[in-house]
PDB file of C-alpha atoms (C1' of nucleotides) in Angstrom:
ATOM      1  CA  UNK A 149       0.000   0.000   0.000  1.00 50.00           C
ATOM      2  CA  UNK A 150       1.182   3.392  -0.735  1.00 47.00           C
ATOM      3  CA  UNK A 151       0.665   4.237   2.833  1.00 46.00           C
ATOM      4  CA  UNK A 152       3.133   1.876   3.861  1.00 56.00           C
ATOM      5  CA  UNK A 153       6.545   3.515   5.234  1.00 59.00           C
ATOM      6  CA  UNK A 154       9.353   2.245   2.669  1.00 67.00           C
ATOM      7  CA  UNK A 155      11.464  -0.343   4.697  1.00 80.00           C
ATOM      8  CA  UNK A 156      15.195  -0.336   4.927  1.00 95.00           C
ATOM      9  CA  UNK A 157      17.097  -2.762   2.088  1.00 97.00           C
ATOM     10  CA  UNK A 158      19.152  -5.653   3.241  1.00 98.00           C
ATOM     11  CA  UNK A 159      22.727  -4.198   2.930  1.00 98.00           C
ATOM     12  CA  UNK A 160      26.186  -5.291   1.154  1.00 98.00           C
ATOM     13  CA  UNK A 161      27.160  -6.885   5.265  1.00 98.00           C
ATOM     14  CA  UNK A 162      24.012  -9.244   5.147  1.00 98.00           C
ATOM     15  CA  UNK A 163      25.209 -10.530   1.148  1.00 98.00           C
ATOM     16  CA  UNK A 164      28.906 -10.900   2.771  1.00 98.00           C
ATOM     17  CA  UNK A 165      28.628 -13.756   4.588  1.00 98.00           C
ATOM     18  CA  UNK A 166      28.729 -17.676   4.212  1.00 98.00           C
ATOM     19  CA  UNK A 167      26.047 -18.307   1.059  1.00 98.00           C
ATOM     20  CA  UNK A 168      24.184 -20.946   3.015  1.00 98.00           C
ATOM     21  CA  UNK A 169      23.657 -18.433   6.123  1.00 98.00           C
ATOM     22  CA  UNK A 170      22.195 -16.118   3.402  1.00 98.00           C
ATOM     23  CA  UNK A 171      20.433 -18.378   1.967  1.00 98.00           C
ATOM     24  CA  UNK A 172      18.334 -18.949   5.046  1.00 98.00           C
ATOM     25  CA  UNK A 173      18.331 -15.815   6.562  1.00 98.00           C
ATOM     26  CA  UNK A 174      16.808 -14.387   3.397  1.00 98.00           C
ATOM     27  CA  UNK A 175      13.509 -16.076   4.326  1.00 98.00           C
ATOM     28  CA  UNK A 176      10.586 -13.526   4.957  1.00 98.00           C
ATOM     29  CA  UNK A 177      12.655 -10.713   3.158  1.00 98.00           C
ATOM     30  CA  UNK A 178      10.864  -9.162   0.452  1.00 98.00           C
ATOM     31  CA  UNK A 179      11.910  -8.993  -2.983  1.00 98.00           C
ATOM     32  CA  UNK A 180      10.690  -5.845  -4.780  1.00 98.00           C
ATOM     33  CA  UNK A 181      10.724  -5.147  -8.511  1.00 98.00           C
ATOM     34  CA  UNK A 182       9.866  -1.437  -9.674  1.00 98.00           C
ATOM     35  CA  UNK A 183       8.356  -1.485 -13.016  1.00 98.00           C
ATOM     36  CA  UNK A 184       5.959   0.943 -14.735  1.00 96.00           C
ATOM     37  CA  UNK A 185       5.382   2.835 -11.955  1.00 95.00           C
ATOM     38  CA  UNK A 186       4.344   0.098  -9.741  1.00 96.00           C
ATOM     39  CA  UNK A 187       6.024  -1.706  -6.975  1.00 97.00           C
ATOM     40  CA  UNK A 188       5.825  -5.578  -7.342  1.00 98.00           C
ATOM     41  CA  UNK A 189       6.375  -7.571  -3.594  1.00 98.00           C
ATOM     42  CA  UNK A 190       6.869 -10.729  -2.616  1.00 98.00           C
ATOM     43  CA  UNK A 191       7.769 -12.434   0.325  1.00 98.00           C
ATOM     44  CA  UNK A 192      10.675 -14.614  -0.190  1.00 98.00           C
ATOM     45  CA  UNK A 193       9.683 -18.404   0.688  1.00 98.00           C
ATOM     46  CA  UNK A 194      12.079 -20.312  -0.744  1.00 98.00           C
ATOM     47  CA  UNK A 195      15.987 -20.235  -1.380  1.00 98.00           C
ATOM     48  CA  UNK A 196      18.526 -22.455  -2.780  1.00 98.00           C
ATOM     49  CA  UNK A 197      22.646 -21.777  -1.951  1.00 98.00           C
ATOM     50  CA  UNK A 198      25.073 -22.155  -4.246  1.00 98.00           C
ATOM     51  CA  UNK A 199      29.188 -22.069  -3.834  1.00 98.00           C
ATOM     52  CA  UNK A 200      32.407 -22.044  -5.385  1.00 97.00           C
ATOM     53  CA  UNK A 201      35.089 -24.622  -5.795  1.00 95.00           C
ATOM     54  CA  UNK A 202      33.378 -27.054  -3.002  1.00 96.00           C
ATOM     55  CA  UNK A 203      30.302 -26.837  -4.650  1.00 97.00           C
ATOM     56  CA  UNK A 204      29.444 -29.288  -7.912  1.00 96.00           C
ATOM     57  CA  UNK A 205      26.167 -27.635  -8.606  1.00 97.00           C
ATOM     58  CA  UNK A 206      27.303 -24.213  -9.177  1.00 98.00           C
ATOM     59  CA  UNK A 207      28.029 -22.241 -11.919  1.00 98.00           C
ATOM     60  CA  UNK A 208      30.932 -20.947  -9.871  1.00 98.00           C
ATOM     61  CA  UNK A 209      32.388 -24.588  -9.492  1.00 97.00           C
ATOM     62  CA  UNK A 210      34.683 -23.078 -12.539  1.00 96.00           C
ATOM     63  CA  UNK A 211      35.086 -19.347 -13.333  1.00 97.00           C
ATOM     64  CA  UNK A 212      33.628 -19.560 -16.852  1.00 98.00           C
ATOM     65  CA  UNK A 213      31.977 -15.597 -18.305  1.00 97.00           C
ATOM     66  CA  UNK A 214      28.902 -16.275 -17.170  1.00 98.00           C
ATOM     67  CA  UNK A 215      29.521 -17.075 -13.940  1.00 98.00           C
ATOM     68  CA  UNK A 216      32.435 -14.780 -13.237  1.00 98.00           C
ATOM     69  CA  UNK A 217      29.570 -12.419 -11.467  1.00 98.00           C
ATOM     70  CA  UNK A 218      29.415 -14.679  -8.733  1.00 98.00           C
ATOM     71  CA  UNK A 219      33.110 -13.964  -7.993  1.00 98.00           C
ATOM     72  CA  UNK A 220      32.012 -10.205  -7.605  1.00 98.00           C
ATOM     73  CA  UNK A 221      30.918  -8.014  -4.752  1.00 98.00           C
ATOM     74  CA  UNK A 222      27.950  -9.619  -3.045  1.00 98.00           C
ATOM     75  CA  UNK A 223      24.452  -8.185  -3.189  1.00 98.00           C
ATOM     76  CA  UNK A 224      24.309  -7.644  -6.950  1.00 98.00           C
ATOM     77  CA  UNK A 225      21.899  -9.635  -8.955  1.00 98.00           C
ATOM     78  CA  UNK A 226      22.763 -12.398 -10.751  1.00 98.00           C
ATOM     79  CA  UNK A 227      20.258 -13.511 -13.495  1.00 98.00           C
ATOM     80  CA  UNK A 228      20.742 -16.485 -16.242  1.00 98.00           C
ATOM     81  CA  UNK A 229      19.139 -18.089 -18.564  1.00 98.00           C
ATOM     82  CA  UNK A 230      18.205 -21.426 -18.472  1.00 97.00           C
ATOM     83  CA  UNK A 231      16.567 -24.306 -20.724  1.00 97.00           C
ATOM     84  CA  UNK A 232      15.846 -22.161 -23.500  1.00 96.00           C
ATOM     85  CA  UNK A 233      12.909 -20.340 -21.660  1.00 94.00           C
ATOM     86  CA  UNK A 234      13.137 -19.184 -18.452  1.00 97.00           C
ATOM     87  CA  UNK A 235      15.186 -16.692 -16.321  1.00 98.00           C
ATOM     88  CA  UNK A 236      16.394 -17.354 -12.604  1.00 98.00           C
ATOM     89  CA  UNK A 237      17.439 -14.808 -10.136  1.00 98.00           C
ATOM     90  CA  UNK A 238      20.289 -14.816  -7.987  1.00 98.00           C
ATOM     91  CA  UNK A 239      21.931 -12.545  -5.293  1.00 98.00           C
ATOM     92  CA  UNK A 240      25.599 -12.493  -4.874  1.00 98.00           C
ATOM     93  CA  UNK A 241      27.113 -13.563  -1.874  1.00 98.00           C
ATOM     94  CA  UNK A 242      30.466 -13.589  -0.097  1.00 98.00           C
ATOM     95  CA  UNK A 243      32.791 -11.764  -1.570  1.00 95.00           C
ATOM     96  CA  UNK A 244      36.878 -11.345  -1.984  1.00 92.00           C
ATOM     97  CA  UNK A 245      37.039 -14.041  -4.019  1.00 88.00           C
ATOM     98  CA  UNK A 246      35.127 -16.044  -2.629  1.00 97.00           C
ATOM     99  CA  UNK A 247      32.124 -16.705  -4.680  1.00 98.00           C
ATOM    100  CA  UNK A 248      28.750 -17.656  -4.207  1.00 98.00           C
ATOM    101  CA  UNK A 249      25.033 -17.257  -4.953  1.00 98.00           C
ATOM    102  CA  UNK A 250      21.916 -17.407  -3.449  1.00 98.00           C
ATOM    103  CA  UNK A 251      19.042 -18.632  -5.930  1.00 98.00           C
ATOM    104  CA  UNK A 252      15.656 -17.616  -5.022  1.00 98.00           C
ATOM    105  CA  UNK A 253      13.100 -19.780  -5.933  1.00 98.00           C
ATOM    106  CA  UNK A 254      10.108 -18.508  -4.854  1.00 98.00           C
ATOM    107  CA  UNK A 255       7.656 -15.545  -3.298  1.00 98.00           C
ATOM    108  CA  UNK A 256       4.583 -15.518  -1.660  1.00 98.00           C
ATOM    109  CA  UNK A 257       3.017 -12.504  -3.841  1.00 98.00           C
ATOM    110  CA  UNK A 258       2.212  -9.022  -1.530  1.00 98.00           C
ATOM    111  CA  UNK A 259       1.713  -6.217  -3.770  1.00 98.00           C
ATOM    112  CA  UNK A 260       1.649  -6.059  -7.334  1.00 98.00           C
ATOM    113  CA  UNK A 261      -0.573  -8.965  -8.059  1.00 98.00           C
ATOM    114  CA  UNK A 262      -2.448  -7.743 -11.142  1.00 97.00           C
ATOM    115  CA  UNK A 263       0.360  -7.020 -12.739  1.00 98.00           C
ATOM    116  CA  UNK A 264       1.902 -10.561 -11.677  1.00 98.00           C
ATOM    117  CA  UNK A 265      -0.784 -12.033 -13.052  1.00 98.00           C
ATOM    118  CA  UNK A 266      -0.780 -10.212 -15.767  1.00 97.00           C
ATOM    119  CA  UNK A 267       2.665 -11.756 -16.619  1.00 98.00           C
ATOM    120  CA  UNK A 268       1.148 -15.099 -16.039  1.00 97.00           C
ATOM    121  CA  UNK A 269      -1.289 -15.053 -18.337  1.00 96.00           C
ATOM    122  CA  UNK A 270      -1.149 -18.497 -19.457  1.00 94.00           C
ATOM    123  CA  UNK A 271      -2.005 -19.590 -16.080  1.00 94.00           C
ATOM    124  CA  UNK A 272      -5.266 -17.710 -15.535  1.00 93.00           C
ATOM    125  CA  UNK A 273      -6.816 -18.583 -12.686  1.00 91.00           C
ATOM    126  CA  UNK A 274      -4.374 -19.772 -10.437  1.00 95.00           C
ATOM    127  CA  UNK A 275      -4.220 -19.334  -6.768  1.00 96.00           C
ATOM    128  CA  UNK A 276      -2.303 -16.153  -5.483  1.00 97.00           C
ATOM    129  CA  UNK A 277       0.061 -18.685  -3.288  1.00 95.00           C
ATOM    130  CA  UNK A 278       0.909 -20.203  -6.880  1.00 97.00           C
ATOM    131  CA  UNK A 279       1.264 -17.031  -9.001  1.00 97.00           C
ATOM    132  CA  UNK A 280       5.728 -16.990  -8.580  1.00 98.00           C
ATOM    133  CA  UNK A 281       6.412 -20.411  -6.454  1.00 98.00           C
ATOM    134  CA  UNK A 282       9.122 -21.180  -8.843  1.00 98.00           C
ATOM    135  CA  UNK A 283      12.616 -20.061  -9.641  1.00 98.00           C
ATOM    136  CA  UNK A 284      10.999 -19.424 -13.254  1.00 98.00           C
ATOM    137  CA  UNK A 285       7.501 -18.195 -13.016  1.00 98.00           C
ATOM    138  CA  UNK A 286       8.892 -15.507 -10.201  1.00 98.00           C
ATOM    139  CA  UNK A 287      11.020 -14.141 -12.581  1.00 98.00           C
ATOM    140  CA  UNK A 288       8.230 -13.920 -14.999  1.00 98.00           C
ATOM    141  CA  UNK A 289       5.614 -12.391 -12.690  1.00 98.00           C
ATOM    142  CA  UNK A 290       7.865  -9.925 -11.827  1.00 98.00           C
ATOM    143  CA  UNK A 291       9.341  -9.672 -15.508  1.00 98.00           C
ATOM    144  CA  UNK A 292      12.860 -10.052 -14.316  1.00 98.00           C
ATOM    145  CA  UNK A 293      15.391 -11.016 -17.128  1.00 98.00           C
ATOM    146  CA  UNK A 294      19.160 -11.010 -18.090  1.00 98.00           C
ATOM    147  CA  UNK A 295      18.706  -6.923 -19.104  1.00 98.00           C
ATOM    148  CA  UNK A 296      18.582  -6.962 -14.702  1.00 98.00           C
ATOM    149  CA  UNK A 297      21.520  -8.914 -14.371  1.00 98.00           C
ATOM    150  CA  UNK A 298      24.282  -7.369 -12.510  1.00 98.00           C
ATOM    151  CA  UNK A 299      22.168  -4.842 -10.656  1.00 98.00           C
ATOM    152  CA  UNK A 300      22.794  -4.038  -7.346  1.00 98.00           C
ATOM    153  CA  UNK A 301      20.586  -4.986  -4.989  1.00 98.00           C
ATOM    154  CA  UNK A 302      21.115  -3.066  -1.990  1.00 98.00           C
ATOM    155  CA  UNK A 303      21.397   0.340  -3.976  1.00 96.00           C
ATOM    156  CA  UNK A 304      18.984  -0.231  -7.184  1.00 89.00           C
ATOM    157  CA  UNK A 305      15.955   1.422  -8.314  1.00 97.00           C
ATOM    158  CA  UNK A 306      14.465  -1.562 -10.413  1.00 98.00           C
ATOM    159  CA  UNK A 307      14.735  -4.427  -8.392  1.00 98.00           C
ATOM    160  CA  UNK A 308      15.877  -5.079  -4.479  1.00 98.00           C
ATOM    161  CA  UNK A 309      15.305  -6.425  -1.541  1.00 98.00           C
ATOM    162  CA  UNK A 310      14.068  -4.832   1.829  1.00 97.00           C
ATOM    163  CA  UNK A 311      13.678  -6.192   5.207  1.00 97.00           C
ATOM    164  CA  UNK A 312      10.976  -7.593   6.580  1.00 96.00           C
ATOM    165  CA  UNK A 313       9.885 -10.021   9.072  1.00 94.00           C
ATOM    166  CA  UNK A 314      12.339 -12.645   8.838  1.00 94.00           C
ATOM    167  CA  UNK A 315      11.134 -16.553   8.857  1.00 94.00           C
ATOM    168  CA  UNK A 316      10.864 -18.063  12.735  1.00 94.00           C
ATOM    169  CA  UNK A 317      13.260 -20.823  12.907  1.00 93.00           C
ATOM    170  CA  UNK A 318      10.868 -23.711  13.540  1.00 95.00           C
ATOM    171  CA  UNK A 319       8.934 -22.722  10.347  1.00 96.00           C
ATOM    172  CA  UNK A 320      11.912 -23.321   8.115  1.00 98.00           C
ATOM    173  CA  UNK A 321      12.821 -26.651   6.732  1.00 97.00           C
ATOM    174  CA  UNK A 322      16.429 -27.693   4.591  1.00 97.00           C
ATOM    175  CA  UNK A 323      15.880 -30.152   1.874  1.00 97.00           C
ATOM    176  CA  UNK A 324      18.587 -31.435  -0.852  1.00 97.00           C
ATOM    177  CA  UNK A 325      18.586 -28.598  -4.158  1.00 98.00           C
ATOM    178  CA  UNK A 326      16.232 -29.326  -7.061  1.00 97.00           C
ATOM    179  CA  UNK A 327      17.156 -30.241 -10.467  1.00 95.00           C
ATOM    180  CA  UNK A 328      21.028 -30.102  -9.218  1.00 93.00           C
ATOM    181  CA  UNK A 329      23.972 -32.393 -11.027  1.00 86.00           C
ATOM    182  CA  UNK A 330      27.251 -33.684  -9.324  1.00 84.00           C
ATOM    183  CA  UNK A 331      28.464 -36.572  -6.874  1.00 90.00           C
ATOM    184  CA  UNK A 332      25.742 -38.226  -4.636  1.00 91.00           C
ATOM    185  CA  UNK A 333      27.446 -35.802  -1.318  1.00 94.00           C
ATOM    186  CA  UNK A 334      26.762 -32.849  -3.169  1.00 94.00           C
ATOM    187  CA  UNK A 335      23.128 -33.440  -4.610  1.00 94.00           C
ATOM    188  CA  UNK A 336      22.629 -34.691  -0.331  1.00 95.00           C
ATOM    189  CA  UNK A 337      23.497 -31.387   1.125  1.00 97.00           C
ATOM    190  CA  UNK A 338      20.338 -29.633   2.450  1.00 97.00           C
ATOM    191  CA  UNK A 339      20.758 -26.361   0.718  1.00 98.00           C
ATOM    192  CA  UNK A 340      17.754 -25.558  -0.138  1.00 98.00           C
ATOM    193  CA  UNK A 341      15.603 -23.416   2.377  1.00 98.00           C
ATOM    194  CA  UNK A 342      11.543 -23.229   2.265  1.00 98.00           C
ATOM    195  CA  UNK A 343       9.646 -21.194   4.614  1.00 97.00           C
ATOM    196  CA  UNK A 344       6.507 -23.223   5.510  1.00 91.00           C
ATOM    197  CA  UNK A 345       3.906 -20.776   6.585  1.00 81.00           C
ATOM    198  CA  UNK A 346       2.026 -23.768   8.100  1.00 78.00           C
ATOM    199  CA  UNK A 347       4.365 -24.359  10.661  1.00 72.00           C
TER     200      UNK A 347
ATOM    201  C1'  DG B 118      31.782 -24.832 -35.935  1.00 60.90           C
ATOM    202  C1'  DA B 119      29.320 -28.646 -33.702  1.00 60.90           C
ATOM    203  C1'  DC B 120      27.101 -30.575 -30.089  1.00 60.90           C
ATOM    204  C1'  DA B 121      25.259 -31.909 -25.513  1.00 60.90           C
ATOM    205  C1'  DC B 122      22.833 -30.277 -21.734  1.00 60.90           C
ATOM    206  C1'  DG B 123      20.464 -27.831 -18.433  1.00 60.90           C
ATOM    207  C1'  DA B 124      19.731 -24.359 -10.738  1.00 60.90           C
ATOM    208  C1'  DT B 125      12.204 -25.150 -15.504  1.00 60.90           C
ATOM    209  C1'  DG B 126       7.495 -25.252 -16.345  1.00 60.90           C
ATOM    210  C1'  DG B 127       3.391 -26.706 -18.675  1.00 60.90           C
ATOM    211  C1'  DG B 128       0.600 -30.303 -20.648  1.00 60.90           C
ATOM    212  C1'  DC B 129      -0.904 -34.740 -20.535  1.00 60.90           C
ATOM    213  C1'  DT B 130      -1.416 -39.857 -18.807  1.00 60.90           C
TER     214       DT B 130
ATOM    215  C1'  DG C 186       4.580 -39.260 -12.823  1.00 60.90           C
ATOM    216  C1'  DC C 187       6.304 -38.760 -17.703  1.00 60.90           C
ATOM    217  C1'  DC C 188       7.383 -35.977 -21.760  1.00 60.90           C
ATOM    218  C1'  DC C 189       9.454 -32.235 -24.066  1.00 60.90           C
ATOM    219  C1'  DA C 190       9.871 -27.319 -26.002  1.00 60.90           C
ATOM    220  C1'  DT C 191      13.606 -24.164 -26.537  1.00 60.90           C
ATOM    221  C1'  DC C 192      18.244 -21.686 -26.873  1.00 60.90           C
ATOM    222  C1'  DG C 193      22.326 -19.832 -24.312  1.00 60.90           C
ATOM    223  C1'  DT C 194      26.489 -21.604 -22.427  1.00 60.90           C
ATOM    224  C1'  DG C 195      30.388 -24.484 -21.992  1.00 60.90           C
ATOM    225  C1'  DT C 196      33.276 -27.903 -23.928  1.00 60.90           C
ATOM    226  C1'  DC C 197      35.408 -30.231 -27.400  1.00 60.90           C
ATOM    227  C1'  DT C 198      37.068 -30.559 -32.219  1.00 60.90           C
TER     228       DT C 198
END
DNA sequence: GACACGATGGGCT
DNA sequence: GCCCATCGTGTCT
C-alpha cells in the first residue's frame, strides 16, 4: 500500500557472509521489482545456496563468463538463462574471491498482483500462493530477465530487496537442491531453504 | 563450428 | 509421474 513507510534494504554486510547463512536468513525478506510505476512484492519463501570450488552444482564450481559475477561483490543480482525459456534470479554472496550465490526460488506474492498475473497469463486462474512459487515463473511475474543482471541490490531502483519479518526458525525446513547435477554428497546437502507458513 | 545439456514449467497420462 | 519445447552456455574438435 502506498501508505506503507518504505522499509530499509538488506545491505552489502548481510550478502557478505557464508552463502548458506544467506540463503536462510533471506527467508521472509521481500523482494521488490519497480516497473511501470508500480512496486511488485513478494515475500521470499524459498531459497537455494550455491558455492564455489566445493560446490558441484554451481556455476561458480569453474570461473567460466557467465559465472564470473558470482566472484564479484555480493548483493548484486545475478540472473541467467536457463533451458531455453526461463530466467532465474540470484543474489551475490560472499565476496573477496570467494564466490557464491543465493538462488531464489520462490515468493509468496504481496503487492503487485495484477500485474503478476498479468505476466502469467497463461495460467489464468491460479491461486495467489501459486502465481511466482518457482525459480521461473517468479522471474516472470515480476518480468525479471538477463537486461537486470548485474544490478545491485542493496542500492537499485528496479529491483531489491528490503527487510521484513524474517522466517521463525521452527517454520523453516532444509531439503537437498532441485534439479542439481554432481556426486551423490553434493546433490545430499540440504541447501535448499523453504519457509513453511504452516508451521 | 558442432554438439550436448540444463539451478524449468506446462501439458498430458 | 512422464514428456518435451527451446536456446544460451560451456566444452570439445
Amino acid at each position: 500500500m502506498d501508505t506503507d513507510p518504505r522499509l530499509a534494504r538488506l545491505a552489502r554486510p548481510f550478502y557478505a557472509r557464508d552463502t548458506v547463512a544467506v540463503a536462510r536468513s533471506l527467508l521472509g525478506h521481500r523482494l521488490v521489482r519497480v516497473i511501470e510505476g508500480q512496486r511488485l512484492i513478494g515475500r521470499i519463501c524459498e531459497t537455494e545456496a550455491y558455492r564455489g570450488a566445493d560446490d558441484a552444482a554451481s556455476h561458480a564450481f569453474r570461473r567460466t563468463p557467465r559465472s564470473a559475477i558470482m566472484f564479484g561483490p555480493p548483493g548484486i543480482a545475478y540472473i541467467y538463462f536457463v533451458y531455453g525459456n526461463h530466467w532465474c534470479l540470484n543474489a551475490v554472496t560472499e565476496g573477496d574471491g570467494s564466490p557464491g550465490a543465493v538462488l531464489i526460488r520462490g515468493i509468496v506474492p504481496l503487492e503487485g498482483l495484477d500485474f503478476m498475473r498479468s505476466m502469467r497469463s497463461m495460467r489464468p486462474g491460479i491461486a495467489d500462493s501459486r502465481l511466482a512459487d518457482g525459480p521461473g515463473k517468479l522471474c516472470q511475474a515480476f518480468a525479471i530477465t538477463g537486461a537486470l543482471n548485474g544490478a545491485d541490490l542493496t542500492t537499485g531502483p528496479e529491483l531489491f530487496i528490503e527487510a521484513g519479518e524474517p522466517a521463525a526458525e521452527r517454520a523453516v525446513i532444509a531439503t537437498p537442491r532441485i534439479g542439481v547435477r554432481g556426486d551423490a554428497e553434493t546433490r545430499a546437502r540440504p541447501w535448499r531453504f523453504v519457509w513453511r507458513q504452516d508451521l
